[in-house]
mmCIF file of C-alpha atoms and ligand atoms in Angstrom:
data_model
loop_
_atom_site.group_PDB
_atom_site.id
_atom_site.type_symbol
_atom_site.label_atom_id
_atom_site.label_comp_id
_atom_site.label_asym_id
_atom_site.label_seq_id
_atom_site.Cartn_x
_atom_site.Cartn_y
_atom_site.Cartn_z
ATOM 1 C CA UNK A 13 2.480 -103.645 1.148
ATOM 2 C CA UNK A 14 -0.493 -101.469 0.898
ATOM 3 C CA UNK A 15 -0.563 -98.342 -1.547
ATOM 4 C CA UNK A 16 -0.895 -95.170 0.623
ATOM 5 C CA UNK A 17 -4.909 -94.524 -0.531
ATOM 6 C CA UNK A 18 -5.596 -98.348 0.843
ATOM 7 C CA UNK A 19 -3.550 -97.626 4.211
ATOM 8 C CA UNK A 20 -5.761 -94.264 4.838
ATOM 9 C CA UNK A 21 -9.278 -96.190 4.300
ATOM 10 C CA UNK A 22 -7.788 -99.314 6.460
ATOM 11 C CA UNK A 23 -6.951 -96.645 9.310
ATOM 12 C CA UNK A 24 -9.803 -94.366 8.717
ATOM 13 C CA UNK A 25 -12.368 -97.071 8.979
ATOM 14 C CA UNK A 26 -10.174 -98.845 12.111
ATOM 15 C CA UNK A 27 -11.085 -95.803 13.664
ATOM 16 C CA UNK A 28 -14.568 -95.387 13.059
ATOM 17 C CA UNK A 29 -15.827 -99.026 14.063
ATOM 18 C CA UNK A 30 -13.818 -98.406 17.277
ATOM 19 C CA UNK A 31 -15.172 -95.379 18.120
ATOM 20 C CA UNK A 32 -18.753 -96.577 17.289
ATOM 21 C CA UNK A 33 -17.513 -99.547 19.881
ATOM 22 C CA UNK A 34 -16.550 -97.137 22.738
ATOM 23 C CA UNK A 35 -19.530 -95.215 22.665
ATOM 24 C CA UNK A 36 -21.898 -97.843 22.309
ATOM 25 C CA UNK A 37 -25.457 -97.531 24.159
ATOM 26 C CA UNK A 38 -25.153 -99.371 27.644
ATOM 27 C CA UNK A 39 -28.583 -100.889 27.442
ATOM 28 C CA UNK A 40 -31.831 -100.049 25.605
ATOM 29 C CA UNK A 41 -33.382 -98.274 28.435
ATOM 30 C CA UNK A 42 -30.319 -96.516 29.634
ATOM 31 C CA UNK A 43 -31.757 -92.931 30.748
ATOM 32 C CA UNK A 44 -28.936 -91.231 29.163
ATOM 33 C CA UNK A 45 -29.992 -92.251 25.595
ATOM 34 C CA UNK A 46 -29.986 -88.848 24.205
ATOM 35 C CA UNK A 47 -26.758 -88.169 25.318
ATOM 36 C CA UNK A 48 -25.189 -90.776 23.992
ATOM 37 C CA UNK A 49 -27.107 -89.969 20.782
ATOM 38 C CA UNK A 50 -25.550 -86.214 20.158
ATOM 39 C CA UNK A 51 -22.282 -87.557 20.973
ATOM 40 C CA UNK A 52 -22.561 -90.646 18.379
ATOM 41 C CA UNK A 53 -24.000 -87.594 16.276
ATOM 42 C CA UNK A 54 -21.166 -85.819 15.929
ATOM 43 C CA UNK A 55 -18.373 -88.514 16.203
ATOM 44 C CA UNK A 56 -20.021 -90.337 13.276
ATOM 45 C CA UNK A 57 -20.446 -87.422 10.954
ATOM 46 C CA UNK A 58 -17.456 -88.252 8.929
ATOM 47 C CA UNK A 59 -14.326 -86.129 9.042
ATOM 48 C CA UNK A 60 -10.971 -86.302 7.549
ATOM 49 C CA UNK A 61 -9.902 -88.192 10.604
ATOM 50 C CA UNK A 62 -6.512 -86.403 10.581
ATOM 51 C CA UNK A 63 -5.523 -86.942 14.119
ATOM 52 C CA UNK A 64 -6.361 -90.814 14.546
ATOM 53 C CA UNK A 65 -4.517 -91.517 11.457
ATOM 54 C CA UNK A 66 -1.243 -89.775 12.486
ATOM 55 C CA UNK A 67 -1.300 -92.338 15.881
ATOM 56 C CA UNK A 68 -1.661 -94.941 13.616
ATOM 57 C CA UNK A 69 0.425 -93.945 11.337
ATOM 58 C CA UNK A 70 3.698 -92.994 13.995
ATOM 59 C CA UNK A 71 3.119 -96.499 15.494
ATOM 60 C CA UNK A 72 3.626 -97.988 12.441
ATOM 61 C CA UNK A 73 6.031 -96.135 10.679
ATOM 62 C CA UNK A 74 7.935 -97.639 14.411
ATOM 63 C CA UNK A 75 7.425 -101.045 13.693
ATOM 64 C CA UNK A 76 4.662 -101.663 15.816
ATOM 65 C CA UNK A 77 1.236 -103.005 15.165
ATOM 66 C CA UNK A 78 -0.811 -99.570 14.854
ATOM 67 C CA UNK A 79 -3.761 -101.877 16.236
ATOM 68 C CA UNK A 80 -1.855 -101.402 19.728
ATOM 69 C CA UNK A 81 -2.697 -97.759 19.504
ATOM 70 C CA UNK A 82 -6.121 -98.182 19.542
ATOM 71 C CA UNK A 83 -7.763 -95.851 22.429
ATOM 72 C CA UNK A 84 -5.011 -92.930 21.733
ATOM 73 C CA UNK A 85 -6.572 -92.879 17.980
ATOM 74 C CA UNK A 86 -9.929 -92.691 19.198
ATOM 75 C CA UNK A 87 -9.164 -90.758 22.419
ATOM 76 C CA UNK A 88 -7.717 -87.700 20.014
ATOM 77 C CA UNK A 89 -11.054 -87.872 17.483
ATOM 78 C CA UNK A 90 -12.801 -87.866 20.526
ATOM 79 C CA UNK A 91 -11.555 -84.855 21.780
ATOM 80 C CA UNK A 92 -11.281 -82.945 18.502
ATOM 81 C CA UNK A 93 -14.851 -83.560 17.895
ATOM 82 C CA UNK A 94 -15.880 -82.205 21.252
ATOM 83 C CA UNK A 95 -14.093 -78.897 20.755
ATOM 84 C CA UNK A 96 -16.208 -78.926 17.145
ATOM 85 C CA UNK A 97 -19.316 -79.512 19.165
ATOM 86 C CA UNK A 98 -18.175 -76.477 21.755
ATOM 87 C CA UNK A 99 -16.848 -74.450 18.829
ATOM 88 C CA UNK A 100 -19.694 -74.445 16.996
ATOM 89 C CA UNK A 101 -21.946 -73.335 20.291
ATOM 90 C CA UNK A 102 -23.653 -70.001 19.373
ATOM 91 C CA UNK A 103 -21.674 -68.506 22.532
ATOM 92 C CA UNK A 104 -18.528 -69.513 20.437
ATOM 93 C CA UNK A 105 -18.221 -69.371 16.508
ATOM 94 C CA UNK A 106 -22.386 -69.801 16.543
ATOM 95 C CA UNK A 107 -21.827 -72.303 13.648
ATOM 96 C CA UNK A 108 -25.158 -73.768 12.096
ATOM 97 C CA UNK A 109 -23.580 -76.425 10.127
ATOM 98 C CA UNK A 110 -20.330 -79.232 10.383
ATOM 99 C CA UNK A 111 -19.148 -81.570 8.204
ATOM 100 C CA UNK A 112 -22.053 -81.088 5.943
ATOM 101 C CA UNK A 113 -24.868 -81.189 8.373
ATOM 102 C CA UNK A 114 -26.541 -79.303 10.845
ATOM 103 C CA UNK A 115 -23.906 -78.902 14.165
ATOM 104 C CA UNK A 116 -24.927 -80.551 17.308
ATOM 105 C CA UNK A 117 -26.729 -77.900 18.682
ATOM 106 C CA UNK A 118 -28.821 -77.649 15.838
ATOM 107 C CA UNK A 119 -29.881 -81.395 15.871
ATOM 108 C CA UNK A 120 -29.894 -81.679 19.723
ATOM 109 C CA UNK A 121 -30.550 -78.673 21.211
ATOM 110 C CA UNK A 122 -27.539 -76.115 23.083
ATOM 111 C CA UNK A 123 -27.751 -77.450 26.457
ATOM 112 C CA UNK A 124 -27.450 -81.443 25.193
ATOM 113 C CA UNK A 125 -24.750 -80.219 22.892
ATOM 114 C CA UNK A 126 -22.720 -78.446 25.928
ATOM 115 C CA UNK A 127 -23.349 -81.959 27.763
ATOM 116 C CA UNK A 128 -22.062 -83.692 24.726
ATOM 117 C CA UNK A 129 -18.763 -82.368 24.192
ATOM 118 C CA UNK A 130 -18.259 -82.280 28.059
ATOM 119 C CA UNK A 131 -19.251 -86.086 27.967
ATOM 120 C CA UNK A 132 -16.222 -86.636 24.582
ATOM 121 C CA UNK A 133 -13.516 -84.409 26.651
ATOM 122 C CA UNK A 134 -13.236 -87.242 29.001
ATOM 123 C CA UNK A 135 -14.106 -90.667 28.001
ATOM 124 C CA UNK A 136 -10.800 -90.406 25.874
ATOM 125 C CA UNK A 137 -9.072 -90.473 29.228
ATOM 126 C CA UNK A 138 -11.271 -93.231 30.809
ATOM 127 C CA UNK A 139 -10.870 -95.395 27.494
ATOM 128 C CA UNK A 140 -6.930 -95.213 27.741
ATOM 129 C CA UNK A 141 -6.766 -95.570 31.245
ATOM 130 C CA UNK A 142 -8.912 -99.261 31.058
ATOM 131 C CA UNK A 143 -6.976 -99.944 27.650
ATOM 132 C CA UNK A 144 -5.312 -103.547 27.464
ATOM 133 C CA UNK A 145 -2.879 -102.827 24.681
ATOM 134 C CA UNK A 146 -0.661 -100.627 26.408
ATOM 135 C CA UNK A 147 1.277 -101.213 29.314
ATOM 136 C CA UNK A 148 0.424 -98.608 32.682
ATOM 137 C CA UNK A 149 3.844 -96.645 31.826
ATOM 138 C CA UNK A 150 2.950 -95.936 28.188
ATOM 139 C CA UNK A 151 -1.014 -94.969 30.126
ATOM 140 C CA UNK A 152 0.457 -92.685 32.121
ATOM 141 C CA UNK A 153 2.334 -90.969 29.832
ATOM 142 C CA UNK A 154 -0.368 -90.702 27.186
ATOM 143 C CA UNK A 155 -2.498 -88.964 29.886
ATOM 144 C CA UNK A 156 -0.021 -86.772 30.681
ATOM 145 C CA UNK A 157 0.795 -85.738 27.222
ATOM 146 C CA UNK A 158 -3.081 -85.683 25.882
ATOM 147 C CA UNK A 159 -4.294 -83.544 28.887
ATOM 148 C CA UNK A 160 -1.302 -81.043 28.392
ATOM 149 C CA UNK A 161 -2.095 -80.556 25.133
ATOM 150 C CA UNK A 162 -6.116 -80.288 25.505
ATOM 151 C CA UNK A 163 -6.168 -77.776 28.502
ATOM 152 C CA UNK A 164 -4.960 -74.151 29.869
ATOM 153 C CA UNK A 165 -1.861 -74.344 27.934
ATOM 154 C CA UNK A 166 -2.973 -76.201 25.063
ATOM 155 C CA UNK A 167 -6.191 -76.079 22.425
ATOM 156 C CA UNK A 168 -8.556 -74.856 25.056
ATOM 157 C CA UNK A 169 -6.078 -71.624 25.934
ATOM 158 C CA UNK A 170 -5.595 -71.764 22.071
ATOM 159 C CA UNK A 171 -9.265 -70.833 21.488
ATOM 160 C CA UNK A 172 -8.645 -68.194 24.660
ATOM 161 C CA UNK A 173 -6.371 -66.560 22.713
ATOM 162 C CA UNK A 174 -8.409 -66.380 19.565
ATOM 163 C CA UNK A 175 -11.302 -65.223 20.881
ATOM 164 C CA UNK A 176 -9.267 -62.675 22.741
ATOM 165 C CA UNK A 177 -7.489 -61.575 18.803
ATOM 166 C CA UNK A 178 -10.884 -60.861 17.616
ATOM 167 C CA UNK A 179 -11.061 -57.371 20.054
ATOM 168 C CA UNK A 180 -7.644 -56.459 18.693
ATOM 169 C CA UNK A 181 -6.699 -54.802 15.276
ATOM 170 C CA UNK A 182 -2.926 -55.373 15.607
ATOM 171 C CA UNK A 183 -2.385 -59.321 15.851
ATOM 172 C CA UNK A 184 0.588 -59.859 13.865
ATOM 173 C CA UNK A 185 2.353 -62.879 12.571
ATOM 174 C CA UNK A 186 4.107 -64.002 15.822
ATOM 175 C CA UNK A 187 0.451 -63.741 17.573
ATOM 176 C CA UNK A 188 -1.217 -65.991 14.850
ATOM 177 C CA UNK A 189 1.773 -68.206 14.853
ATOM 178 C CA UNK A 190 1.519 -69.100 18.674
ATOM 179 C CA UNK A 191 -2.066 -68.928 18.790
ATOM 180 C CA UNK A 192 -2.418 -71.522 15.972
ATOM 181 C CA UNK A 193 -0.242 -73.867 17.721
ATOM 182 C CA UNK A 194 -1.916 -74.082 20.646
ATOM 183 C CA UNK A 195 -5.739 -74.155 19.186
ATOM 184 C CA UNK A 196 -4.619 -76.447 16.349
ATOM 185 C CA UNK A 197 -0.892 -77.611 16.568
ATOM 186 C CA UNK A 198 -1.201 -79.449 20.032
ATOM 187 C CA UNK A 199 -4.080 -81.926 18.887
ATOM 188 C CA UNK A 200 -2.344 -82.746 15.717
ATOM 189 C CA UNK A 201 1.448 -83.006 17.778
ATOM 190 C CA UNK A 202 0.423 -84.904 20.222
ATOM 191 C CA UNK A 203 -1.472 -87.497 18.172
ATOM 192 C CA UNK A 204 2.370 -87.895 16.166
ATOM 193 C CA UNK A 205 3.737 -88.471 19.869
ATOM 194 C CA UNK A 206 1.255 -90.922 21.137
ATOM 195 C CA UNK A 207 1.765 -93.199 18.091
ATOM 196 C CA UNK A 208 5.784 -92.852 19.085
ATOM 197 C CA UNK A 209 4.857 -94.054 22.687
ATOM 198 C CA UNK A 210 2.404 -96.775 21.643
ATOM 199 C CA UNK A 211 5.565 -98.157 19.655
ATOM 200 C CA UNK A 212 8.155 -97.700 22.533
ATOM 201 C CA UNK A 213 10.172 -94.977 20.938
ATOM 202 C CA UNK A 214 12.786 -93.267 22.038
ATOM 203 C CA UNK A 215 12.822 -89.701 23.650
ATOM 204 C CA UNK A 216 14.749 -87.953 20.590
ATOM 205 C CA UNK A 217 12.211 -89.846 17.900
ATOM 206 C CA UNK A 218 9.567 -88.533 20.143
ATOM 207 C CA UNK A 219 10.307 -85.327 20.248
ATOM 208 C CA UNK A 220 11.285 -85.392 16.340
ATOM 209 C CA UNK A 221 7.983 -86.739 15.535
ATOM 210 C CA UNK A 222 6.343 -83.348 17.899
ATOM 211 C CA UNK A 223 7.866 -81.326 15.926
ATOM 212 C CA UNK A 224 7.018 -82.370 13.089
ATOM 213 C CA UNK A 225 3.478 -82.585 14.215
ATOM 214 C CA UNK A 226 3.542 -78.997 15.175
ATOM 215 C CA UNK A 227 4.973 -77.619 12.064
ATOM 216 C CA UNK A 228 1.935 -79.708 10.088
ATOM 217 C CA UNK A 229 -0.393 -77.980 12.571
ATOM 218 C CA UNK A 230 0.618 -74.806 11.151
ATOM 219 C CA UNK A 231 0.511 -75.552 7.602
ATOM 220 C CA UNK A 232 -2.545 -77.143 8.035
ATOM 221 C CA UNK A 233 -4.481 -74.416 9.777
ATOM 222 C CA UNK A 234 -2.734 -71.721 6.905
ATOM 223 C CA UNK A 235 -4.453 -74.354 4.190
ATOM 224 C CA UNK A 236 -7.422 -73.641 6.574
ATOM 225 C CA UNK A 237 -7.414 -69.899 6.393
ATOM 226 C CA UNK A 238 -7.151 -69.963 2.231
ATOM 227 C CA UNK A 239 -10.219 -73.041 2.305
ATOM 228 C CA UNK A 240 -11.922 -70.091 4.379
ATOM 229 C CA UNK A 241 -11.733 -67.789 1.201
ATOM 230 C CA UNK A 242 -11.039 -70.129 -1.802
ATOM 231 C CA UNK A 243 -12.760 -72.989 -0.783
ATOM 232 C CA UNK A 244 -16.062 -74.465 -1.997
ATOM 233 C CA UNK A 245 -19.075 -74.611 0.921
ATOM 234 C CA UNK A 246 -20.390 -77.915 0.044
ATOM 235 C CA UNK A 247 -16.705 -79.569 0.217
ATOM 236 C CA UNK A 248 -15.682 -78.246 3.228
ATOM 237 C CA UNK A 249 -19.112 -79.252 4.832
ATOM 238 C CA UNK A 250 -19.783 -75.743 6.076
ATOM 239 C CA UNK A 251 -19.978 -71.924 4.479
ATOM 240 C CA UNK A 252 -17.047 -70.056 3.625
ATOM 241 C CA UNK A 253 -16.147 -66.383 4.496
ATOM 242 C CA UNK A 254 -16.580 -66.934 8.238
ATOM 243 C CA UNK A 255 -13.062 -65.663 8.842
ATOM 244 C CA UNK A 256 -13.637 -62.770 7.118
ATOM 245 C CA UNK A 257 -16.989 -62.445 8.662
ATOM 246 C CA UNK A 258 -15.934 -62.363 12.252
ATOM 247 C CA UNK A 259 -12.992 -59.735 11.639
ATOM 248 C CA UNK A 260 -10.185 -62.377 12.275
ATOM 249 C CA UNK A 261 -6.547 -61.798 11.553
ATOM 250 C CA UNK A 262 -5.053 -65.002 9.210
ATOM 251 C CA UNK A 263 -2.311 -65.623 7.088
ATOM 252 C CA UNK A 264 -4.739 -64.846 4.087
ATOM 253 C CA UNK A 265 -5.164 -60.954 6.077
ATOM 254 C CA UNK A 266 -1.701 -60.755 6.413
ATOM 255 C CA UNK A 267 -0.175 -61.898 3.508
ATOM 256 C CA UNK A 268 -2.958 -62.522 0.622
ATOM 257 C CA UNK A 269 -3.506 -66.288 -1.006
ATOM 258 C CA UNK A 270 -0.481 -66.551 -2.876
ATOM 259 C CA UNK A 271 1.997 -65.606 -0.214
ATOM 260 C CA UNK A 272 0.216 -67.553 2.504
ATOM 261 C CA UNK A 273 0.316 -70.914 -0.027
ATOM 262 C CA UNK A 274 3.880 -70.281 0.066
ATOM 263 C CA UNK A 275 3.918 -70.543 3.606
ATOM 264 C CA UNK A 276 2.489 -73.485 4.154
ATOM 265 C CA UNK A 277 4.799 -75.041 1.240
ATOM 266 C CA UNK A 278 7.344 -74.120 3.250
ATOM 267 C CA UNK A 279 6.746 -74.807 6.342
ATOM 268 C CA UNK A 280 5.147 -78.424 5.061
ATOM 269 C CA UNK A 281 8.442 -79.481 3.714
ATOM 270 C CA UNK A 282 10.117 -78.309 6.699
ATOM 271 C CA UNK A 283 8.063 -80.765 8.518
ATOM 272 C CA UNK A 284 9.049 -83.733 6.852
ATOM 273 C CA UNK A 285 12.332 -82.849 7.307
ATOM 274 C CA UNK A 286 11.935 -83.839 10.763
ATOM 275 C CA UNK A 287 10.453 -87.512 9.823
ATOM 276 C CA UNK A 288 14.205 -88.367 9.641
ATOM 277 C CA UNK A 289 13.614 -90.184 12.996
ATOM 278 C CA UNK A 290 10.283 -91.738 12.342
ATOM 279 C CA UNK A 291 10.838 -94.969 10.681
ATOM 280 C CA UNK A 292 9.523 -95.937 7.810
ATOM 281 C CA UNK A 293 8.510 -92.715 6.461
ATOM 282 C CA UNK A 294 6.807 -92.806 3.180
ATOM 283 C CA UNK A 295 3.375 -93.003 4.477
ATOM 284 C CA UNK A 296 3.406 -89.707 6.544
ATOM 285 C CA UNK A 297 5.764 -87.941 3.749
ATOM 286 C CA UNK A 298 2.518 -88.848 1.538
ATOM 287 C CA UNK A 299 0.016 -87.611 4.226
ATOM 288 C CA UNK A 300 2.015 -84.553 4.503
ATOM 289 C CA UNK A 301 1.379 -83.583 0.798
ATOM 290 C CA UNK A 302 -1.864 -85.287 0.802
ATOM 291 C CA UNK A 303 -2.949 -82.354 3.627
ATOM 292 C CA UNK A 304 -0.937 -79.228 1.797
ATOM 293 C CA UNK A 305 -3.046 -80.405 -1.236
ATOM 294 C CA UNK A 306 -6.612 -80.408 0.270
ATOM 295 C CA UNK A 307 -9.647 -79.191 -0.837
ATOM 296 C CA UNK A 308 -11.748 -80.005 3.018
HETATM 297 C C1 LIG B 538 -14.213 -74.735 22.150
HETATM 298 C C2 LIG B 538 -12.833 -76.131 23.732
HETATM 299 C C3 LIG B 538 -12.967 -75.442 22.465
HETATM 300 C C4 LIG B 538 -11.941 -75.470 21.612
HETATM 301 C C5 LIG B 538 -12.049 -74.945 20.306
HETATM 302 C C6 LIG B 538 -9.942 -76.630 17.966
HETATM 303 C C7 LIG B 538 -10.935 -75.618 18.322
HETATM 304 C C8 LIG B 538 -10.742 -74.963 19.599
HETATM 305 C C9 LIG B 538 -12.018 -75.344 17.586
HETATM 306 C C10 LIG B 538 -12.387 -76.026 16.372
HETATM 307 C C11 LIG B 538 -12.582 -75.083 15.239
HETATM 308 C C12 LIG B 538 -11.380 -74.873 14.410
HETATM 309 C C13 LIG B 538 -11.559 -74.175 13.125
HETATM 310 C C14 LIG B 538 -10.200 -75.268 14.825
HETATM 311 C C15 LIG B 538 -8.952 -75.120 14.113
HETATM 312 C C16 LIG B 538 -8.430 -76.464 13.792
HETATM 313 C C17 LIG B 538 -9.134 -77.016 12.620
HETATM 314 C C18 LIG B 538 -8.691 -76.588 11.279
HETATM 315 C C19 LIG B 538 -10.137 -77.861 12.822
HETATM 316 C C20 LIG B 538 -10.829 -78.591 11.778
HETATM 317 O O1 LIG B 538 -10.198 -79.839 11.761
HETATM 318 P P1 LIG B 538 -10.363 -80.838 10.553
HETATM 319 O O2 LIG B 538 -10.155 -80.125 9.256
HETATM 320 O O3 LIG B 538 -11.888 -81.234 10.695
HETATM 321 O O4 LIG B 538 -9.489 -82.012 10.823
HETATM 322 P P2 LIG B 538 -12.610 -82.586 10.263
HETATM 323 O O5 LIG B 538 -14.054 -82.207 10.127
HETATM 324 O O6 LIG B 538 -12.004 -83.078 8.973
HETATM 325 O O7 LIG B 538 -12.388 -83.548 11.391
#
């Protein structure tokens, strides 16, 4: 058996020569070169690779190969990093730099970037419907969930609401709470379901495992908010202060440092509570603390 630090590296690096594979250039005069280019840009820049490791890391905690779960893992970093791309638009946060260099538009130019992230919000959807792992039941209802928790009533009307906070002075806790898990709980719960349906599970170990993904959502996006103030720039890939910058409400505004670490303490050990369901736990009870703990 692998030690958890072995497991990470075998899934991180799993992900990243599949997701070099699906967006591979068609041909060496294919017109769309460029395109392909920003969006290889971005998806190889590195990354924690949060989401793809969850997948695997549900399936296998099941009992199932976490190979089978393949185009889910890379579907979900595909769609992460095209909200990145978008997010970091200058008609969004107007971010220069990601991950430690300069953000897509900087490297590619706005309008390729836009075309970018439009071209990584739906290849995850072609690569899981032409997937040959899964069977067309589990396809279906991967679509289903990933699309629910990417659109209107997902991240994308997560963002809607956080843009919308920004013109307000009275966004309290309940606000930030349901705003945060749409813009950053959905990605991370559905990525803990997907691995559940890749390994056949059951509806009550699926639903144990989204919960659990949405309460490490939140406590990941709190860690987020303190990074935003405590944090070190070249770390996190990016500066620090932007929160503060842009007049956003965050746990840190609310409740200072200490109080919002406390939080996220909490509300991390209240998610692997619900790992009761999921398996062979140890792997995700380690990720879990592995998250609370870091520094990017
Ligand atoms: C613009 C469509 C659109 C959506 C934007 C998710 C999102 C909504 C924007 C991304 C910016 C952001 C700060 C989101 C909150 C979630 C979060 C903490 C993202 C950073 O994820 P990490 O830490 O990033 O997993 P890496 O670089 O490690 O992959």
């Amino acid at each position: 058996m692998n030690g958890f630090k072995e497991k990470l590296a075998e899934y991180i690096s799993y992900t990243e020569n599949n997701l070099a594979e699906y967006n591979s250039h068609t041909s060496e005069t294919e017109p769309q070169r460029n395109l392909v280019e920003a969006m290889n840009y971005s998806l190889e820049a590195g990354g924690k690779r949060v989401r793809p490791v969850l997948v695997y890391a549900f399936c296998e905690a099941l009992g199932t190969d976490y190979r089978k779960a393949k185009a889910p893992a890379c579907a979900i970093e595909m769609i992460h990093t095209f909200s990145l791309i978008h997010d970091d638009l200058p008609s969004m946060d107007n971010d220069d730099f990601r991950r430690g260099k300069p953000s897509c538009h900087k490297a590619f130019g706005e309008a390729m970037a836009v075309l970018a992230g439009d071209a990584l919000s739906v290849l995850p959807f072609e690569i899981i419907a032409d997937d040959m792992e899964l069977s067309a039941e589990q396809k279906i209802r991967i679509i289903s969930e990933l699309s629910k928790a990417v659109g209107k009533n997902g991240m994308i009307g997560g963002q809607v609401i956080d843009m919308e906070n920004e013109l307000k002075t009275d966004v309290d806790e309940s606000n930030l709470r349901n705003m945060y898990r749409n813009k950053t709980g959905q990605l991370i719960a559905v990525s803990c379901v997907m691995g559940c349906i890749c390994a056949g599970a059951d509806n009550k170990t699926i639903e144990s495992a989204r919960e659990y993904g949405y309460k490490l959502g939140l406590a990941f996006q709190i860690i987020d908010d303190i990074l935003d103030v405590t944090g070190n720039a070249d770390l996190l890939g990016k500066p620090i202060g932007s929160d503060v910058e842009e007049n956003k409400t965050t746990f840190v505004t609310l409740y200072g440092v200490e109080k919002a670490q406390e939080i996220a303490d909490r509300i991390s050990a209240e998610a692997v509570e619900c790992l009761g369901n999921a398996g062979n736990s140890s792997f995700l009870v380690e990720l879990t603390d592995m998250l609370l703990k870091r520094k990017n």
